[in-house]
Coordinates of C-alpha atoms in Angstrom, one line a residue:
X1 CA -23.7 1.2 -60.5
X2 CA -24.2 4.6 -59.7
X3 CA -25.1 7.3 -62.3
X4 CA -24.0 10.6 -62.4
X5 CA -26.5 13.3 -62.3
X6 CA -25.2 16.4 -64.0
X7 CA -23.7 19.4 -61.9
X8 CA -23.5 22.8 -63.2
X9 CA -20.5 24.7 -62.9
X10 CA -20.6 26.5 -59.0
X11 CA -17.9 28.8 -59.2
X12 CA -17.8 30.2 -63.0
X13 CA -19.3 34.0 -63.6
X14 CA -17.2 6.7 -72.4
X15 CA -14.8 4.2 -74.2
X16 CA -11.4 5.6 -74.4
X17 CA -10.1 7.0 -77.6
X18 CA -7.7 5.9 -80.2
X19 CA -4.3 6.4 -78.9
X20 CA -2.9 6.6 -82.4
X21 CA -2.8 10.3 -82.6
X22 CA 0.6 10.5 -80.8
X23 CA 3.3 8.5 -82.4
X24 CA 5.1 7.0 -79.2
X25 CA 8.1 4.3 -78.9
X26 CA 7.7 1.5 -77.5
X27 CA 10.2 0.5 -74.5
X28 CA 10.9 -2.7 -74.3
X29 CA 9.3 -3.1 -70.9
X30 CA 5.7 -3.2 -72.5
X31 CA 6.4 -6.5 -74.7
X32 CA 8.5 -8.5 -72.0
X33 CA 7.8 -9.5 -68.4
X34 CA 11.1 -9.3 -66.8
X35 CA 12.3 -10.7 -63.7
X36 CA 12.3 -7.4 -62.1
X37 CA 8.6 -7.7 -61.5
X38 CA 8.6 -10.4 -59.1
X39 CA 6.8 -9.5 -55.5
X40 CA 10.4 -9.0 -54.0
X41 CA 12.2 -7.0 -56.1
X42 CA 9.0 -4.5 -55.8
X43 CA 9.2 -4.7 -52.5
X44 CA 13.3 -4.1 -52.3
X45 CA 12.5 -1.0 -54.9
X46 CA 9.8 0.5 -52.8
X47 CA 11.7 0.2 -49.6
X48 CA 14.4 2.1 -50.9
X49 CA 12.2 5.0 -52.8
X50 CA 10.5 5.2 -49.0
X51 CA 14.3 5.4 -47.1
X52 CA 15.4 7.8 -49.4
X53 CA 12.6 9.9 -49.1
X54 CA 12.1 10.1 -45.8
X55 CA 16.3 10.8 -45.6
X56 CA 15.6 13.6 -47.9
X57 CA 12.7 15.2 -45.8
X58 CA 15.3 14.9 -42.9
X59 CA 17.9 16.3 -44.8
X60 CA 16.0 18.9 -46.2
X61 CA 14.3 19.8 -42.7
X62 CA 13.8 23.2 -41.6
X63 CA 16.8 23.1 -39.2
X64 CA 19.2 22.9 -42.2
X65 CA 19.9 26.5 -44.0
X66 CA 18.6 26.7 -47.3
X67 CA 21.1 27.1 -50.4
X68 CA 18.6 29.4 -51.9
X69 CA 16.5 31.9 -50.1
X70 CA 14.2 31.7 -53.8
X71 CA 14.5 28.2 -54.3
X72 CA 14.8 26.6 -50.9
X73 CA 12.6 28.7 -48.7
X74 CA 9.9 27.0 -46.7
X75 CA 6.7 27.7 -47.7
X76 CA 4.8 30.4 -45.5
X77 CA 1.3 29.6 -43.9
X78 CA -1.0 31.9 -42.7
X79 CA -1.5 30.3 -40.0
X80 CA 1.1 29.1 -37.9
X81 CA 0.8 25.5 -36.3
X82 CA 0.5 27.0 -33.1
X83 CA -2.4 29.5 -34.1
X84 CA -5.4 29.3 -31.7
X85 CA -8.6 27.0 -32.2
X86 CA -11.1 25.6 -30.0
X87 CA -13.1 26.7 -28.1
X88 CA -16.9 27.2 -27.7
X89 CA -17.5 29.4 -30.4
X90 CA -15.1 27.4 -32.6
X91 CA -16.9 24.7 -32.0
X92 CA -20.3 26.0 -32.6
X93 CA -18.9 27.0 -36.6
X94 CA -17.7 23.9 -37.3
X95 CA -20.4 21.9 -35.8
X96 CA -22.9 24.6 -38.2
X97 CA -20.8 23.8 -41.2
X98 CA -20.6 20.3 -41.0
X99 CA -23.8 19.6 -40.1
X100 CA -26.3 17.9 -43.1
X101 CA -29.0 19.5 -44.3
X102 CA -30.8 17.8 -47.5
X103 CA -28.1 15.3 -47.9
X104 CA -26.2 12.9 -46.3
X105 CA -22.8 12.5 -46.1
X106 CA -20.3 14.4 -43.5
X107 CA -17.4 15.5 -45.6
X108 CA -14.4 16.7 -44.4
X109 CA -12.2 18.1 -47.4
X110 CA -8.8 19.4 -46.7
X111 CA -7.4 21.8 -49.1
X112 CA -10.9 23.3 -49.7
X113 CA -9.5 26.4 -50.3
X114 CA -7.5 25.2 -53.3
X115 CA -8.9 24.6 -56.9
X116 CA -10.3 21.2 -56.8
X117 CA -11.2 21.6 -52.9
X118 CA -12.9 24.5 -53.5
X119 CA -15.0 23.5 -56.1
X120 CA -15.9 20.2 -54.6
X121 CA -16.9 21.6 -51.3
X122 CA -19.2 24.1 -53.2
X123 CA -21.0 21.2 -54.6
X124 CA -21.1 19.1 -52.1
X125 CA -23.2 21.7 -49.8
X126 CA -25.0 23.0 -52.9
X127 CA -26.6 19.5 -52.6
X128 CA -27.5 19.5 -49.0
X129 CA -24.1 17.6 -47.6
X130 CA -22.1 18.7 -44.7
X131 CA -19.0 20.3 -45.3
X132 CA -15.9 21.6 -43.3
X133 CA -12.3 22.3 -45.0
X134 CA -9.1 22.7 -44.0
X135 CA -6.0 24.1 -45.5
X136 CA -3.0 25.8 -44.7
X137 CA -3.2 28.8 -46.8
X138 CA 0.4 28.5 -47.7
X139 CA 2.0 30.9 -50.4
X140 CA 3.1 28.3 -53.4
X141 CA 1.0 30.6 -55.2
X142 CA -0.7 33.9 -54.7
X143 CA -2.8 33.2 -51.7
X144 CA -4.7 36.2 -52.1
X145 CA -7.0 33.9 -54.7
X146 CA -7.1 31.1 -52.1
X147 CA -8.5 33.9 -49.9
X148 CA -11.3 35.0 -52.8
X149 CA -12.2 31.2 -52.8
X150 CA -12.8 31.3 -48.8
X151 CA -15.0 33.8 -49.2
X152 CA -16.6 31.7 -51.9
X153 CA -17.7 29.1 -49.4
X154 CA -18.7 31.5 -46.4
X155 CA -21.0 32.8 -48.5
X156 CA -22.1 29.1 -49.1
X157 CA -21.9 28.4 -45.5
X158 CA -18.7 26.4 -45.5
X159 CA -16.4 26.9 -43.2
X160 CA -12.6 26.6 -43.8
X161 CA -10.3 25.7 -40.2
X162 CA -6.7 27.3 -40.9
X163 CA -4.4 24.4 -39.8
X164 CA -2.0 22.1 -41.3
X165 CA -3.3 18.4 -42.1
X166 CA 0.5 17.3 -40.1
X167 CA -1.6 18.9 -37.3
X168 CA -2.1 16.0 -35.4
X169 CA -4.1 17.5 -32.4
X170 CA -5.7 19.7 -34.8
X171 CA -7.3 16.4 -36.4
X172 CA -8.0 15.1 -33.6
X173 CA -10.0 17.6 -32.5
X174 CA -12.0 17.4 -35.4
X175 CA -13.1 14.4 -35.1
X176 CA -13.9 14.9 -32.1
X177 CA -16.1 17.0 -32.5
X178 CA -18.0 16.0 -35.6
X179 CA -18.6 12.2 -36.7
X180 CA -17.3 12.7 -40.3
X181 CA -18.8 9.5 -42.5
X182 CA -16.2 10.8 -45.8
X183 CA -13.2 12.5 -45.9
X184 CA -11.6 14.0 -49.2
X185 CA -8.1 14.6 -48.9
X186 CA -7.3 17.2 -51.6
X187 CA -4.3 18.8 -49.9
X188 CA -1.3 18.4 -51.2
X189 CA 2.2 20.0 -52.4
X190 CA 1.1 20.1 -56.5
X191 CA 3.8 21.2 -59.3
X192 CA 5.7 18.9 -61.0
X193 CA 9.1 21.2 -61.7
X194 CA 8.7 23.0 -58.2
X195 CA 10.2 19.9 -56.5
X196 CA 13.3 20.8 -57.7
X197 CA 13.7 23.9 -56.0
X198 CA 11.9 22.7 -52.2
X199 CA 11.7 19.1 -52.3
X200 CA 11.1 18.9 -48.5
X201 CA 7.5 20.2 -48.9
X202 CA 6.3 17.3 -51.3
X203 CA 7.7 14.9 -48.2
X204 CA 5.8 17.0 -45.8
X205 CA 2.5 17.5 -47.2
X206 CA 2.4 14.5 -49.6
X207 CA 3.8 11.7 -47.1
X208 CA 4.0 12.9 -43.9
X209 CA 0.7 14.6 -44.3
X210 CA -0.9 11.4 -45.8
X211 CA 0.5 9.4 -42.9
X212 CA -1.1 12.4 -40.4
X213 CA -5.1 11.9 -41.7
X214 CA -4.9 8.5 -42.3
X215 CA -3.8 8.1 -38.8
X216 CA -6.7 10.5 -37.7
X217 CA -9.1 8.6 -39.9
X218 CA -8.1 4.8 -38.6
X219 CA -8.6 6.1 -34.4
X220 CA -11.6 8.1 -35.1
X221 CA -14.8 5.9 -33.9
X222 CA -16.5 5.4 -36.4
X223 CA -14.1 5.6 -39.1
X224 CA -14.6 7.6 -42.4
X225 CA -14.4 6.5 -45.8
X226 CA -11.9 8.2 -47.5
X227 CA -11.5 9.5 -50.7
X228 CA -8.4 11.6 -51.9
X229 CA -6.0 13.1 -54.7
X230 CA -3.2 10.8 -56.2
X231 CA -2.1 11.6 -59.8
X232 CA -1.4 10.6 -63.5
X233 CA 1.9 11.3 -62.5
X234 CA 2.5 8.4 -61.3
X235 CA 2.4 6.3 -64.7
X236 CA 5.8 8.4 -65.2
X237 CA 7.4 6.9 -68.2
X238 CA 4.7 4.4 -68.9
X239 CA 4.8 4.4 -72.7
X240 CA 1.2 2.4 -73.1
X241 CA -1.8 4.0 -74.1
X242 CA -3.8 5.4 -72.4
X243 CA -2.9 4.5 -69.0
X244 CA -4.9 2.3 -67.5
X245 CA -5.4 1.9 -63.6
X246 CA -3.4 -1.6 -64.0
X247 CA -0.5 -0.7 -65.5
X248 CA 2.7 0.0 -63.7
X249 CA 3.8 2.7 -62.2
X250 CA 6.7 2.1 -60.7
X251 CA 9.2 4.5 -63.0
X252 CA 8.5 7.7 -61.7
X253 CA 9.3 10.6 -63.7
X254 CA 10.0 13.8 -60.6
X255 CA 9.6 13.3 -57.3
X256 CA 5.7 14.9 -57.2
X257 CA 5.1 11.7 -59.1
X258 CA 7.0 9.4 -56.3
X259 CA 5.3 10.9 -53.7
X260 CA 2.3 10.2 -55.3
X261 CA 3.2 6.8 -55.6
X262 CA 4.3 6.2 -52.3
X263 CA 0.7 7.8 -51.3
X264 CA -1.2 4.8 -53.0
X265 CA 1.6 2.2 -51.8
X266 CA 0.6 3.9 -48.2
X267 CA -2.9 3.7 -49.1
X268 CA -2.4 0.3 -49.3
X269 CA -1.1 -0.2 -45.9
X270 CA -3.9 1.6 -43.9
X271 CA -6.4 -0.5 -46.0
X272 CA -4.9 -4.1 -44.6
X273 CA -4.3 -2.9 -41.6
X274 CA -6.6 -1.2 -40.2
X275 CA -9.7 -1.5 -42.5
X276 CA -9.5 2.2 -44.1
X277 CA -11.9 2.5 -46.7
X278 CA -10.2 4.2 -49.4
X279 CA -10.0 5.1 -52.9
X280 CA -7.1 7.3 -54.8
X281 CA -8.0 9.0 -57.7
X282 CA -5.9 10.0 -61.0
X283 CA -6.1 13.4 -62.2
X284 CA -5.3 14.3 -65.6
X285 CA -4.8 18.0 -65.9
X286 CA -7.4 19.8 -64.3
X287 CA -8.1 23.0 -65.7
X288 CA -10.9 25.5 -65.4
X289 CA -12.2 29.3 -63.2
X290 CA -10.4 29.7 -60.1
X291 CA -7.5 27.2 -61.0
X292 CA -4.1 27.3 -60.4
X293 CA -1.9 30.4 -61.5
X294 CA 1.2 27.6 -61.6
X295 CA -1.0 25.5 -64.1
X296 CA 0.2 26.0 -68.2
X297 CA -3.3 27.3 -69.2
X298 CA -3.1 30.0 -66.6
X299 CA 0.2 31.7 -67.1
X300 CA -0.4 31.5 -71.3
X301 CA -2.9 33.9 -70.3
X302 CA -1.3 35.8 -68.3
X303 CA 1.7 36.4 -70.8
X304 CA -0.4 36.5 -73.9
X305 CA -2.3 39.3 -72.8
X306 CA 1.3 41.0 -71.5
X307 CA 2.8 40.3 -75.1
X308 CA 5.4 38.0 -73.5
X309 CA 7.2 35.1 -74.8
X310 CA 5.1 31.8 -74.8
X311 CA 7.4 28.6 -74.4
X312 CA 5.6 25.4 -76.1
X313 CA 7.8 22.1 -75.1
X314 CA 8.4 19.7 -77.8
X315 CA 10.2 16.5 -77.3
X316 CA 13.9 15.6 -78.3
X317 CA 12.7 13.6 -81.8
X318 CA 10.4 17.2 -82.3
X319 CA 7.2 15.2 -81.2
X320 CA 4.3 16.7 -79.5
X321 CA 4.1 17.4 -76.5
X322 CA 0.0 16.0 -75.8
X323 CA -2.0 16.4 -72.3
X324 CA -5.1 15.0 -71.0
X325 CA -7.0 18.3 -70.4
X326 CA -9.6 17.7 -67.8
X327 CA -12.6 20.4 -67.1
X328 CA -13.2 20.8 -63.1
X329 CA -17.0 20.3 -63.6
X330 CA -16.3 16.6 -65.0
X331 CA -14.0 16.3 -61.9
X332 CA -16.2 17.3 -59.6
X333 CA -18.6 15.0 -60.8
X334 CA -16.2 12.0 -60.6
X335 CA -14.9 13.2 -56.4
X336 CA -18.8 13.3 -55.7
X337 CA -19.1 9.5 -57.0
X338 CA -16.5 8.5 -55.5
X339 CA -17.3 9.7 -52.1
X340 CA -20.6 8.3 -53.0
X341 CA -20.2 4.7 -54.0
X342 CA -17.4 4.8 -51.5
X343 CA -18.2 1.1 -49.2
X344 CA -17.4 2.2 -45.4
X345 CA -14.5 1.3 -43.3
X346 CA -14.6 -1.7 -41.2
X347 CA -12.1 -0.7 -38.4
X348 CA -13.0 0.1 -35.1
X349 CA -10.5 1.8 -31.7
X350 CA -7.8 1.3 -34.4
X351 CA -8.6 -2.5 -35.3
X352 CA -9.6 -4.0 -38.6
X353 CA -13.1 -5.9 -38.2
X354 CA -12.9 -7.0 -41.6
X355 CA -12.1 -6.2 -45.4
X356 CA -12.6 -2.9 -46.8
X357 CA -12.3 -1.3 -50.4
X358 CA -8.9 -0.1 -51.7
X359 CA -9.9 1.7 -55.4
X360 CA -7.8 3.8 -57.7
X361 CA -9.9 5.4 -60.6
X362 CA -9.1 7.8 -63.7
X363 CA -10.3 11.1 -64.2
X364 CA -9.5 12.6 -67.2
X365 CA -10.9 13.2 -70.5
X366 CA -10.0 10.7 -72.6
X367 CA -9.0 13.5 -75.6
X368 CA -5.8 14.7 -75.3
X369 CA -4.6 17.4 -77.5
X370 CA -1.6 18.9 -78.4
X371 CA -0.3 22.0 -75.8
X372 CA -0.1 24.1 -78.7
X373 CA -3.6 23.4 -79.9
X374 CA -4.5 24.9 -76.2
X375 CA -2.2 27.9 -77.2
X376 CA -4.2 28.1 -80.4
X377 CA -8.1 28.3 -78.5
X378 CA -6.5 30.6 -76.0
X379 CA -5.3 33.5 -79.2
X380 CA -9.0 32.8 -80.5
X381 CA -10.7 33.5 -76.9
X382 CA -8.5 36.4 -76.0
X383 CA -8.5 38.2 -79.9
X384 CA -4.4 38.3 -79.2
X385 CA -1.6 36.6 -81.2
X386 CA 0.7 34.7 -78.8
X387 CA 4.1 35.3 -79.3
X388 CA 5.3 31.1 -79.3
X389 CA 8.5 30.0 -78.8
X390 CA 9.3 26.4 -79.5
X391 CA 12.0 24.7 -76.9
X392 CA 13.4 21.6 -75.9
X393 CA 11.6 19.6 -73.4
X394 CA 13.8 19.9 -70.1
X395 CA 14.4 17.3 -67.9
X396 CA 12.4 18.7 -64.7
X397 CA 10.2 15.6 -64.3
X398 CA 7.6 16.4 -67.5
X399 CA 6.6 14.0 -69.3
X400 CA 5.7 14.0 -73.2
X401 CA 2.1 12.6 -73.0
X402 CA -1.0 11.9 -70.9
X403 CA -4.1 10.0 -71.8
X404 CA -6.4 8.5 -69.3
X405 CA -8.4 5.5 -70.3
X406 CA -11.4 5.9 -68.1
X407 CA -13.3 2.8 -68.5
X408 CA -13.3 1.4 -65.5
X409 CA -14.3 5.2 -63.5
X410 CA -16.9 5.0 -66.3
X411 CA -18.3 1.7 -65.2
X412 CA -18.0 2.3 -61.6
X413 CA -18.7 5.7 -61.1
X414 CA -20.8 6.4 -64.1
X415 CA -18.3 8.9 -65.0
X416 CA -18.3 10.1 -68.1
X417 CA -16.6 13.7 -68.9
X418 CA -18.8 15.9 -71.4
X419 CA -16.4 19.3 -71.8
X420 CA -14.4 19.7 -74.2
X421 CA -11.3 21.9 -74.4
X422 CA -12.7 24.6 -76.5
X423 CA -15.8 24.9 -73.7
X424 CA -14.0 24.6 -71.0
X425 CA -11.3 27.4 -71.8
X426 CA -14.2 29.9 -73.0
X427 CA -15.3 29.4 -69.6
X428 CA -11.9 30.0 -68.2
X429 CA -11.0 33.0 -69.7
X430 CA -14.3 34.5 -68.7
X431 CA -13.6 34.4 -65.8
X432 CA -10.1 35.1 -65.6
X433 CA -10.9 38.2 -67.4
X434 CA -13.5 39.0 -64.8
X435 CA -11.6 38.4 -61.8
X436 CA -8.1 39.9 -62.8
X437 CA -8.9 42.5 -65.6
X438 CA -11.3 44.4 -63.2
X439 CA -8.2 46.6 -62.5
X440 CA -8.5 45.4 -58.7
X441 CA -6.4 42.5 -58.5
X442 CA -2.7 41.7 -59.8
X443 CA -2.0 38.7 -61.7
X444 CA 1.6 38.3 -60.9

């Protein structure tokens, strides 16, 4: 087993517990095996989740106008697929970047110049590894901070290719050039109530662009381990807790979580087939500096400081709504043993030589605490009284609860999350203070 040596925080200025805080009904699916489960039905189910997807992507395509030009536009990139790269010099930065200096892994991350990416790449090359990113610097959010996190890395020597992972020359060409021994695969469409309003993106970045690096990763020679982002959104409306890696997840609550689960179902595939070493891990809401301005945390600081209304979901019997809130630092810690206890792929030219790991971990906190307790730390931290506003839960694909039993990350990774919410948002709004409230940058 490996154990975690403690990482401090690069980019700011156990057992699980009792489940009994949350008082949560009981479906009848937990107590009684139904006939539904067999191998086939599964198989029927998936098959159709997969068709209908893929019809929606097609439907949804580019070619087809948008109803919307708010809600159905396609997400800008900053750099269009066509961009230029190669090259000589090209080749020399991401040969420099990637190359290892006290450690020993080749990582390539993709999405390194989003939250998690970001952070992960920082601490991968703050500990000798190589590193090279990749991301698409699309607008879902402001990418103005995407473009503060770049300059992060150069400063750390990391070095971020502009390119789309559905790229497929583009990944090519990277491998090509450098022998990567891991990949993490952090990009991704995130949001759980922005699929409503462009579901076509989820289907191109989360299943298409899946598809597009594992097919990278299964031809390169020799093939990379690879480690990358699923989600607790996939246990949907799983009523056990906490969720544990074996329990089903085959009731999808949005279509983020679908795609998700199609991604580990995918996962699968690549891993019989062709040898893929992979593992998927399970985020529970990640918070923490530099996150994401889309996240609940983030915007309740935003409008507390502006005086504006602060909407706290309950659910339809007036429950609470509870999350899993995760700090990055214990998140980094868990991608970093992942990538390291990650056994190596046994394909070779696009052939499986022999077995390889499939894992899905946990990473969460194991605490989760009411959404208005967060509220609560948030008025304390920033010396303002929130203006709170109680409302119905919507049906946009949330769900009432998360809690992560982390057990098995715990035994396998030596994970083991030491932050607690209280910490981790003093840390937050430190910075978030710092970076926004300097008068030099707009918060939205």
């Amino acid at each position: 087993m490996s154990q975690l040596k403690p990482i401090s925080s690069h980019m700011d200025g156990g057992a699980p517990s009792t489940p009994g805080k949350f008082k949560v009904d009981k479906s009848p699916f937990v107590h009684h095996r139904l006939r539904w489960h067999s191998s086939l039905a599964k198989l029927a189910f998936w098959s159709f989740v997969f068709l209908g997807l893929i019809l929606l992507f097609f439907y949804r395509s580019p070619s087809s106008p948008p109803s919307s030009a708010s809600d159905r536009r396609l997400l800008r990139h900053s750099s269009h697929p066509s961009a230029p790269w190669g090259g000589p010099s090209w080749e020399k930065r991401v040969r420099s970047s990637a190359r290892v200096r006290s450690g020993r892994l080749t990582v390539l991350v993709t999405g390194a110049a989003g939250f998690i990416g970001s952070h992960v790449s920082l601490a991968l090359r703050h500990r000798g590894d190589g590193v090279l990113g990749l991301d698409n610097f699309n607008d879902y959010y402001d990418p103005s901070l995407k473009r503060a996190r770049q300059a992060l890395l150069e400063r750390a020597r990391v070095f971020i290719v502009e390119g789309d992972v559905n790229d497929a020359a583009l990944l090519t060409k990277l491998f090509d050039v450098v022998p990567f021994t891991h990949v993490m695969h952090l990009a991704a469409q995130a949001g759980v109530r922005y699929a409503m309003k462009n579901p076509s993106s989820y289907i191109h970045s989360n299943i298409a662009g899946l598809v597009s690096l594992f097919e990278a990763c299964k031809s390169a020679n020799p093939q990379p381990a690879v480690v990358w982002a699923s989600s607790s959104s996939v246990y949907g409306l799983n009523s056990k807790v906490p969720f544990s890696e074996s329990d089903r997840t085959d009731r999808p609550a949005s279509l983020y979580a679908a795609t998700k689960k199609a991604g580990e179902e995918i996962a699968h595939t690549y891993n019989h087939i062709y040898g893929l070493s992979i593992t998927g891990l399970r985020f529970f809401t990640v918070y923490g500096p530099w996150g994401r301005p889309d996240m609940a945390y983030f915007f309740f600081t935003k409008d507390i400081l502006r005086g504006k209304r602060i909407p706290i979901f309950e659910t339809p019997d007036h429950g609470t709504v509870a999350r899993d809130f995760t700090y990055i630092d214990d998140v980094v810690k868990g991608c970093l043993a992942s990538l390291d206890t990650a056994g190596k792929s046994t394909g070779s030219g696009g052939k499986k030589r022999g077995p390889a790991p499939l894992r899905v971990f946990n990473l969460g906190n194991t605490s989760p605490l009411p959404v208005a307790k967060l509220v609560g730390i948030l008025e304390r931290l920033l010396k303002v009284k929130a203006n709170r506003m109680m409302v119905k839960m919507p049906r946009n694909g949330d769900v009432p609860f998360t809690h992560a039993n982390i057990s098995l990350a715990a035994k396998e990774l030596g994970y083991k999350p030491t932050t607690d919410l209280a910490t981790g948002l003093k840390k937050f709004v430190k910075w978030y203070l710092s970076y926004y409230d300097s008068g030099k940058r707009s918060s939205g």
